[in-house]
């Protein structure tokens, strides 16, 4: 995103000119793009000048009681719940170990997923998670992934499945055929620390399953962000994502 | 209580809400609900809808308090954003259209006037005021109508009798210039 584009988009967000989908997307981007987030926060703080000294309106006496009654039995969302809501993959569930051996899908799963939505996606993902996760075990020396991630596009359609291991390696299973024009490449990123920023785990040129050995990094954690961007070959020259985000997702820890 | 103290108080209270303390939310409600209803009312134009927006917002604040990160700005701004978004959703869902009656049309007209008043009320020394003052009047007015009144590009175009594309360009150029000026 160019600087101007970033400022214009922050403006649309803060002014309230985005529709709900654009807003959800902007809020997700704030989680991974520190510059955009800072831009939004800075602008929102400045525009708060319009709101902070507004003369208070009258508040009906029973209004708090209504709020109190509504939250009386309402649990608070955990960070994980919030991340899941962002992804809007609320129907996604952890793989069910009992599926072992039932699903014998061949990868890549592109054709299995084309056009699937909603609950069907969830069902497929459970299958994909189960198969990917379990075949990792079946291959022998491959360790169990520490976390797994379903990376979805902006319409929340799943586009890739990632397993991250404790030895800095990740296995990428594309679920769609990403178009990679001449001179471009796919680059995989993760964000384990906002202060560090996105870290490249490697690049791959075609939409096929691949295992990449990333740089030395902390043990992958649930809720850690993974994304794939389209970069100029041989990879982002600046060590940060510069191209469009194709898919992204937050890690979950598979049940043992 | 000065605004800055209020900021700090809200941020501290939000931390307690995040820890599951309902009493802290009650305190937040006591000190902020009136202001937030006024902010929502500038957008939804009706007292009952503004109260509904704030009520919903407080439920959201309860549910999502863990999301608030004091390292990323003030609690008041965070809560205000939730209220604004809730109010904007209500009118974008078409509720503003559903109650278009003569008196409401007048109220919508007032929203424009209220945006002007909000602009006039900005402290002359504030960065926002200083930088808005430097914008061409149509750009400034478009931006203030969007933020204060919650107007869409289309509604602003209607009010200012300009094509939507032109309004979009005014706002885009305007917010970029504003940020350059305030940075």
PDB file of N, CA and C in Angstrom, chain B residues 3-76:
ATOM      1  N   UNK B   3     -10.464  16.514  30.192  1.00  0.00           N
ATOM      2  CA  UNK B   3     -10.570  15.450  29.198  1.00  0.00           C
ATOM      3  C   UNK B   3      -9.446  14.435  29.372  1.00  0.00           C
ATOM      4  N   UNK B   4      -8.245  14.918  29.674  1.00  0.00           N
ATOM      5  CA  UNK B   4      -7.126  13.991  29.794  1.00  0.00           C
ATOM      6  C   UNK B   4      -7.310  13.037  30.968  1.00  0.00           C
ATOM      7  N   UNK B   5      -7.758  13.594  32.090  1.00  0.00           N
ATOM      8  CA  UNK B   5      -8.025  12.728  33.237  1.00  0.00           C
ATOM      9  C   UNK B   5      -9.098  11.714  32.902  1.00  0.00           C
ATOM     10  N   UNK B   6     -10.109  12.198  32.172  1.00  0.00           N
ATOM     11  CA  UNK B   6     -11.210  11.333  31.776  1.00  0.00           C
ATOM     12  C   UNK B   6     -10.673  10.200  30.905  1.00  0.00           C
ATOM     13  N   UNK B   7      -9.741  10.553  30.025  1.00  0.00           N
ATOM     14  CA  UNK B   7      -9.091   9.559  29.171  1.00  0.00           C
ATOM     15  C   UNK B   7      -8.446   8.474  30.015  1.00  0.00           C
ATOM     16  N   UNK B   8      -7.646   8.925  30.979  1.00  0.00           N
ATOM     17  CA  UNK B   8      -6.935   7.971  31.825  1.00  0.00           C
ATOM     18  C   UNK B   8      -7.916   7.117  32.613  1.00  0.00           C
ATOM     19  N   UNK B   9      -8.948   7.769  33.143  1.00  0.00           N
ATOM     20  CA  UNK B   9      -9.929   7.037  33.943  1.00  0.00           C
ATOM     21  C   UNK B   9     -10.585   5.952  33.100  1.00  0.00           C
ATOM     22  N   UNK B  10     -10.940   6.305  31.855  1.00  0.00           N
ATOM     23  CA  UNK B  10     -11.597   5.326  30.977  1.00  0.00           C
ATOM     24  C   UNK B  10     -10.666   4.171  30.661  1.00  0.00           C
ATOM     25  N   UNK B  11      -9.419   4.505  30.393  1.00  0.00           N
ATOM     26  CA  UNK B  11      -8.464   3.462  30.036  1.00  0.00           C
ATOM     27  C   UNK B  11      -8.290   2.486  31.199  1.00  0.00           C
ATOM     28  N   UNK B  12      -8.184   3.032  32.412  1.00  0.00           N
ATOM     29  CA  UNK B  12      -8.048   2.158  33.589  1.00  0.00           C
ATOM     30  C   UNK B  12      -9.297   1.297  33.784  1.00  0.00           C
ATOM     31  N   UNK B  13     -10.459   1.941  33.645  1.00  0.00           N
ATOM     32  CA  UNK B  13     -11.706   1.198  33.833  1.00  0.00           C
ATOM     33  C   UNK B  13     -11.839   0.080  32.803  1.00  0.00           C
ATOM     34  N   UNK B  14     -11.428   0.371  31.564  1.00  0.00           N
ATOM     35  CA  UNK B  14     -11.517  -0.656  30.527  1.00  0.00           C
ATOM     36  C   UNK B  14     -10.648  -1.861  30.866  1.00  0.00           C
ATOM     37  N   UNK B  15      -9.497  -1.597  31.470  1.00  0.00           N
ATOM     38  CA  UNK B  15      -8.637  -2.696  31.896  1.00  0.00           C
ATOM     39  C   UNK B  15      -9.357  -3.581  32.903  1.00  0.00           C
ATOM     40  N   UNK B  16     -10.113  -2.940  33.793  1.00  0.00           N
ATOM     41  CA  UNK B  16     -10.858  -3.729  34.785  1.00  0.00           C
ATOM     42  C   UNK B  16     -12.028  -4.466  34.140  1.00  0.00           C
ATOM     43  N   UNK B  17     -12.645  -3.841  33.140  1.00  0.00           N
ATOM     44  CA  UNK B  17     -13.719  -4.533  32.417  1.00  0.00           C
ATOM     45  C   UNK B  17     -13.146  -5.774  31.729  1.00  0.00           C
ATOM     46  N   UNK B  18     -11.956  -5.600  31.140  1.00  0.00           N
ATOM     47  CA  UNK B  18     -11.324  -6.735  30.440  1.00  0.00           C
ATOM     48  C   UNK B  18     -11.061  -7.876  31.411  1.00  0.00           C
ATOM     49  N   UNK B  19     -10.854  -7.538  32.683  1.00  0.00           N
ATOM     50  CA  UNK B  19     -10.609  -8.573  33.688  1.00  0.00           C
ATOM     51  C   UNK B  19     -11.920  -9.162  34.209  1.00  0.00           C
ATOM     52  N   UNK B  20     -13.045  -8.728  33.629  1.00  0.00           N
ATOM     53  CA  UNK B  20     -14.322  -9.348  33.974  1.00  0.00           C
ATOM     54  C   UNK B  20     -15.128  -8.617  35.041  1.00  0.00           C
ATOM     55  N   UNK B  21     -14.745  -7.368  35.312  1.00  0.00           N
ATOM     56  CA  UNK B  21     -15.420  -6.639  36.382  1.00  0.00           C
ATOM     57  C   UNK B  21     -16.609  -5.846  35.843  1.00  0.00           C
ATOM     58  N   UNK B  22     -17.818  -6.326  36.150  1.00  0.00           N
ATOM     59  CA  UNK B  22     -19.007  -5.638  35.642  1.00  0.00           C
ATOM     60  C   UNK B  22     -19.176  -4.257  36.275  1.00  0.00           C
ATOM     61  N   UNK B  23     -18.738  -4.129  37.504  1.00  0.00           N
ATOM     62  CA  UNK B  23     -18.856  -2.841  38.199  1.00  0.00           C
ATOM     63  C   UNK B  23     -18.070  -1.752  37.478  1.00  0.00           C
ATOM     64  N   UNK B  24     -16.956  -2.130  36.879  1.00  0.00           N
ATOM     65  CA  UNK B  24     -16.142  -1.152  36.157  1.00  0.00           C
ATOM     66  C   UNK B  24     -16.880  -0.663  34.919  1.00  0.00           C
ATOM     67  N   UNK B  25     -17.648  -1.579  34.294  1.00  0.00           N
ATOM     68  CA  UNK B  25     -18.438  -1.169  33.136  1.00  0.00           C
ATOM     69  C   UNK B  25     -19.530  -0.188  33.568  1.00  0.00           C
ATOM     70  N   UNK B  26     -20.107  -0.446  34.750  1.00  0.00           N
ATOM     71  CA  UNK B  26     -21.128   0.463  35.277  1.00  0.00           C
ATOM     72  C   UNK B  26     -20.545   1.859  35.484  1.00  0.00           C
ATOM     73  N   UNK B  27     -19.321   1.911  35.980  1.00  0.00           N
ATOM     74  CA  UNK B  27     -18.682   3.220  36.183  1.00  0.00           C
ATOM     75  C   UNK B  27     -18.418   3.910  34.851  1.00  0.00           C
ATOM     76  N   UNK B  28     -17.953   3.139  33.887  1.00  0.00           N
ATOM     77  CA  UNK B  28     -17.721   3.694  32.549  1.00  0.00           C
ATOM     78  C   UNK B  28     -19.014   4.265  31.990  1.00  0.00           C
ATOM     79  N   UNK B  29     -20.079   3.508  32.170  1.00  0.00           N
ATOM     80  CA  UNK B  29     -21.384   3.948  31.676  1.00  0.00           C
ATOM     81  C   UNK B  29     -21.751   5.285  32.307  1.00  0.00           C
ATOM     82  N   UNK B  30     -21.537   5.368  33.610  1.00  0.00           N
ATOM     83  CA  UNK B  30     -21.899   6.580  34.343  1.00  0.00           C
ATOM     84  C   UNK B  30     -21.168   7.808  33.800  1.00  0.00           C
ATOM     85  N   UNK B  31     -19.890   7.650  33.505  1.00  0.00           N
ATOM     86  CA  UNK B  31     -19.140   8.848  33.104  1.00  0.00           C
ATOM     87  C   UNK B  31     -19.149   9.095  31.591  1.00  0.00           C
ATOM     88  N   UNK B  32     -19.490   8.069  30.792  1.00  0.00           N
ATOM     89  CA  UNK B  32     -19.371   8.253  29.346  1.00  0.00           C
ATOM     90  C   UNK B  32     -20.683   8.151  28.554  1.00  0.00           C
ATOM     91  N   UNK B  33     -21.702   7.537  29.120  1.00  0.00           N
ATOM     92  CA  UNK B  33     -22.904   7.252  28.323  1.00  0.00           C
ATOM     93  C   UNK B  33     -23.518   8.523  27.731  1.00  0.00           C
ATOM     94  N   UNK B  34     -23.592   9.585  28.520  1.00  0.00           N
ATOM     95  CA  UNK B  34     -24.226  10.810  28.041  1.00  0.00           C
ATOM     96  C   UNK B  34     -23.511  11.383  26.826  1.00  0.00           C
ATOM     97  N   UNK B  35     -22.193  11.427  26.920  1.00  0.00           N
ATOM     98  CA  UNK B  35     -21.412  11.952  25.802  1.00  0.00           C
ATOM     99  C   UNK B  35     -21.596  11.051  24.567  1.00  0.00           C
ATOM    100  N   UNK B  36     -21.571   9.740  24.801  1.00  0.00           N
ATOM    101  CA  UNK B  36     -21.669   8.813  23.671  1.00  0.00           C
ATOM    102  C   UNK B  36     -23.047   8.872  23.013  1.00  0.00           C
ATOM    103  N   UNK B  37     -24.097   9.052  23.814  1.00  0.00           N
ATOM    104  CA  UNK B  37     -25.435   9.197  23.225  1.00  0.00           C
ATOM    105  C   UNK B  37     -25.463  10.451  22.339  1.00  0.00           C
ATOM    106  N   UNK B  38     -24.809  11.512  22.798  1.00  0.00           N
ATOM    107  CA  UNK B  38     -24.784  12.747  22.001  1.00  0.00           C
ATOM    108  C   UNK B  38     -24.034  12.535  20.683  1.00  0.00           C
ATOM    109  N   UNK B  39     -22.926  11.785  20.755  1.00  0.00           N
ATOM    110  CA  UNK B  39     -22.153  11.500  19.533  1.00  0.00           C
ATOM    111  C   UNK B  39     -23.004  10.676  18.558  1.00  0.00           C
ATOM    112  N   UNK B  40     -23.678   9.652  19.087  1.00  0.00           N
ATOM    113  CA  UNK B  40     -24.509   8.781  18.239  1.00  0.00           C
ATOM    114  C   UNK B  40     -25.677   9.569  17.654  1.00  0.00           C
ATOM    115  N   UNK B  41     -26.201  10.486  18.439  1.00  0.00           N
ATOM    116  CA  UNK B  41     -27.374  11.223  17.999  1.00  0.00           C
ATOM    117  C   UNK B  41     -27.074  12.120  16.799  1.00  0.00           C
ATOM    118  N   UNK B  42     -25.863  12.622  16.744  1.00  0.00           N
ATOM    119  CA  UNK B  42     -25.490  13.430  15.576  1.00  0.00           C
ATOM    120  C   UNK B  42     -25.567  12.588  14.303  1.00  0.00           C
ATOM    121  N   UNK B  43     -25.385  11.280  14.449  1.00  0.00           N
ATOM    122  CA  UNK B  43     -25.398  10.398  13.280  1.00  0.00           C
ATOM    123  C   UNK B  43     -26.799   9.845  13.006  1.00  0.00           C
ATOM    124  N   UNK B  44     -27.463   9.294  14.039  1.00  0.00           N
ATOM    125  CA  UNK B  44     -28.750   8.633  13.789  1.00  0.00           C
ATOM    126  C   UNK B  44     -29.934   9.593  13.862  1.00  0.00           C
ATOM    127  N   UNK B  45     -29.724  10.756  14.418  1.00  0.00           N
ATOM    128  CA  UNK B  45     -30.719  11.834  14.437  1.00  0.00           C
ATOM    129  C   UNK B  45     -31.913  11.594  15.342  1.00  0.00           C
ATOM    130  N   UNK B  46     -31.978  10.484  16.030  1.00  0.00           N
ATOM    131  CA  UNK B  46     -33.155  10.250  16.876  1.00  0.00           C
ATOM    132  C   UNK B  46     -32.690   9.769  18.224  1.00  0.00           C
ATOM    133  N   UNK B  47     -33.278  10.325  19.287  1.00  0.00           N
ATOM    134  CA  UNK B  47     -32.827   9.985  20.639  1.00  0.00           C
ATOM    135  C   UNK B  47     -32.928   8.486  20.900  1.00  0.00           C
ATOM    136  N   UNK B  48     -34.061   7.874  20.494  1.00  0.00           N
ATOM    137  CA  UNK B  48     -34.226   6.452  20.830  1.00  0.00           C
ATOM    138  C   UNK B  48     -33.194   5.589  20.107  1.00  0.00           C
ATOM    139  N   UNK B  49     -32.906   5.936  18.838  1.00  0.00           N
ATOM    140  CA  UNK B  49     -31.901   5.163  18.104  1.00  0.00           C
ATOM    141  C   UNK B  49     -30.507   5.388  18.686  1.00  0.00           C
ATOM    142  N   UNK B  50     -30.228   6.619  19.093  1.00  0.00           N
ATOM    143  CA  UNK B  50     -28.916   6.919  19.676  1.00  0.00           C
ATOM    144  C   UNK B  50     -28.734   6.127  20.966  1.00  0.00           C
ATOM    145  N   UNK B  51     -29.807   6.062  21.774  1.00  0.00           N
ATOM    146  CA  UNK B  51     -29.716   5.297  23.023  1.00  0.00           C
ATOM    147  C   UNK B  51     -29.518   3.819  22.729  1.00  0.00           C
ATOM    148  N   UNK B  52     -30.214   3.335  21.698  1.00  0.00           N
ATOM    149  CA  UNK B  52     -30.064   1.927  21.328  1.00  0.00           C
ATOM    150  C   UNK B  52     -28.622   1.652  20.884  1.00  0.00           C
ATOM    151  N   UNK B  53     -28.063   2.570  20.104  1.00  0.00           N
ATOM    152  CA  UNK B  53     -26.685   2.392  19.611  1.00  0.00           C
ATOM    153  C   UNK B  53     -25.715   2.313  20.789  1.00  0.00           C
ATOM    154  N   UNK B  54     -25.919   3.180  21.766  1.00  0.00           N
ATOM    155  CA  UNK B  54     -24.996   3.206  22.908  1.00  0.00           C
ATOM    156  C   UNK B  54     -25.193   1.968  23.781  1.00  0.00           C
ATOM    157  N   UNK B  55     -26.441   1.558  23.929  1.00  0.00           N
ATOM    158  CA  UNK B  55     -26.713   0.346  24.697  1.00  0.00           C
ATOM    159  C   UNK B  55     -26.013  -0.856  24.056  1.00  0.00           C
ATOM    160  N   UNK B  56     -26.170  -0.983  22.754  1.00  0.00           N
ATOM    161  CA  UNK B  56     -25.496  -2.073  22.029  1.00  0.00           C
ATOM    162  C   UNK B  56     -23.984  -1.942  22.166  1.00  0.00           C
ATOM    163  N   UNK B  57     -23.508  -0.713  22.087  1.00  0.00           N
ATOM    164  CA  UNK B  57     -22.061  -0.492  22.155  1.00  0.00           C
ATOM    165  C   UNK B  57     -21.524  -0.951  23.510  1.00  0.00           C
ATOM    166  N   UNK B  58     -22.267  -0.685  24.584  1.00  0.00           N
ATOM    167  CA  UNK B  58     -21.778  -1.110  25.900  1.00  0.00           C
ATOM    168  C   UNK B  58     -21.764  -2.636  26.030  1.00  0.00           C
ATOM    169  N   UNK B  59     -22.714  -3.296  25.384  1.00  0.00           N
ATOM    170  CA  UNK B  59     -22.666  -4.766  25.377  1.00  0.00           C
ATOM    171  C   UNK B  59     -21.406  -5.222  24.628  1.00  0.00           C
ATOM    172  N   UNK B  60     -21.126  -4.559  23.501  1.00  0.00           N
ATOM    173  CA  UNK B  60     -19.917  -4.890  22.732  1.00  0.00           C
ATOM    174  C   UNK B  60     -18.661  -4.605  23.548  1.00  0.00           C
ATOM    175  N   UNK B  61     -18.663  -3.483  24.250  1.00  0.00           N
ATOM    176  CA  UNK B  61     -17.494  -3.131  25.076  1.00  0.00           C
ATOM    177  C   UNK B  61     -17.257  -4.224  26.126  1.00  0.00           C
ATOM    178  N   UNK B  62     -18.344  -4.694  26.698  1.00  0.00           N
ATOM    179  CA  UNK B  62     -18.213  -5.793  27.673  1.00  0.00           C
ATOM    180  C   UNK B  62     -17.610  -7.029  27.010  1.00  0.00           C
ATOM    181  N   UNK B  63     -18.156  -7.402  25.869  1.00  0.00           N
ATOM    182  CA  UNK B  63     -17.705  -8.640  25.216  1.00  0.00           C
ATOM    183  C   UNK B  63     -16.284  -8.533  24.692  1.00  0.00           C
ATOM    184  N   UNK B  64     -15.915  -7.349  24.204  1.00  0.00           N
ATOM    185  CA  UNK B  64     -14.642  -7.247  23.489  1.00  0.00           C
ATOM    186  C   UNK B  64     -13.562  -6.471  24.238  1.00  0.00           C
ATOM    187  N   UNK B  65     -13.777  -6.270  25.529  1.00  0.00           N
ATOM    188  CA  UNK B  65     -12.816  -5.444  26.275  1.00  0.00           C
ATOM    189  C   UNK B  65     -11.387  -5.984  26.170  1.00  0.00           C
ATOM    190  N   UNK B  66     -11.260  -7.300  26.031  1.00  0.00           N
ATOM    191  CA  UNK B  66      -9.899  -7.857  25.934  1.00  0.00           C
ATOM    192  C   UNK B  66      -9.194  -7.389  24.661  1.00  0.00           C
ATOM    193  N   UNK B  67      -9.985  -6.949  23.704  1.00  0.00           N
ATOM    194  CA  UNK B  67      -9.395  -6.495  22.439  1.00  0.00           C
ATOM    195  C   UNK B  67      -8.738  -5.125  22.595  1.00  0.00           C
ATOM    196  N   UNK B  68      -9.201  -4.382  23.587  1.00  0.00           N
ATOM    197  CA  UNK B  68      -8.655  -3.036  23.753  1.00  0.00           C
ATOM    198  C   UNK B  68      -7.212  -3.117  24.251  1.00  0.00           C
ATOM    199  N   UNK B  69      -6.350  -2.436  23.544  1.00  0.00           N
ATOM    200  CA  UNK B  69      -4.922  -2.451  23.867  1.00  0.00           C
ATOM    201  C   UNK B  69      -4.505  -1.025  24.217  1.00  0.00           C
ATOM    202  N   UNK B  70      -4.272  -0.770  25.506  1.00  0.00           N
ATOM    203  CA  UNK B  70      -3.960   0.610  25.923  1.00  0.00           C
ATOM    204  C   UNK B  70      -2.705   1.152  25.231  1.00  0.00           C
ATOM    205  N   UNK B  71      -1.865   0.239  24.725  1.00  0.00           N
ATOM    206  CA  UNK B  71      -0.681   0.690  24.002  1.00  0.00           C
ATOM    207  C   UNK B  71      -1.031   1.297  22.653  1.00  0.00           C
ATOM    208  N   UNK B  72      -2.271   1.087  22.230  1.00  0.00           N
ATOM    209  CA  UNK B  72      -2.668   1.535  20.895  1.00  0.00           C
ATOM    210  C   UNK B  72      -3.681   2.663  20.935  1.00  0.00           C
ATOM    211  N   UNK B  73      -3.576   3.519  21.931  1.00  0.00           N
ATOM    212  CA  UNK B  73      -4.478   4.659  21.917  1.00  0.00           C
ATOM    213  C   UNK B  73      -5.420   4.643  23.098  1.00  0.00           C
ATOM    214  N   UNK B  74      -6.202   5.702  23.193  1.00  0.00           N
ATOM    215  CA  UNK B  74      -6.978   5.918  24.407  1.00  0.00           C
ATOM    216  C   UNK B  74      -8.273   5.119  24.413  1.00  0.00           C
ATOM    217  N   UNK B  75      -8.707   4.812  25.637  1.00  0.00           N
ATOM    218  CA  UNK B  75      -9.934   4.055  25.805  1.00  0.00           C
ATOM    219  C   UNK B  75     -11.159   4.817  25.339  1.00  0.00           C
ATOM    220  N   UNK B  76     -11.128   6.121  25.528  1.00  0.00           N
ATOM    221  CA  UNK B  76     -12.286   6.918  25.091  1.00  0.00           C
ATOM    222  C   UNK B  76     -12.445   6.854  23.578  1.00  0.00           C
TER     223      UNK B  76
END
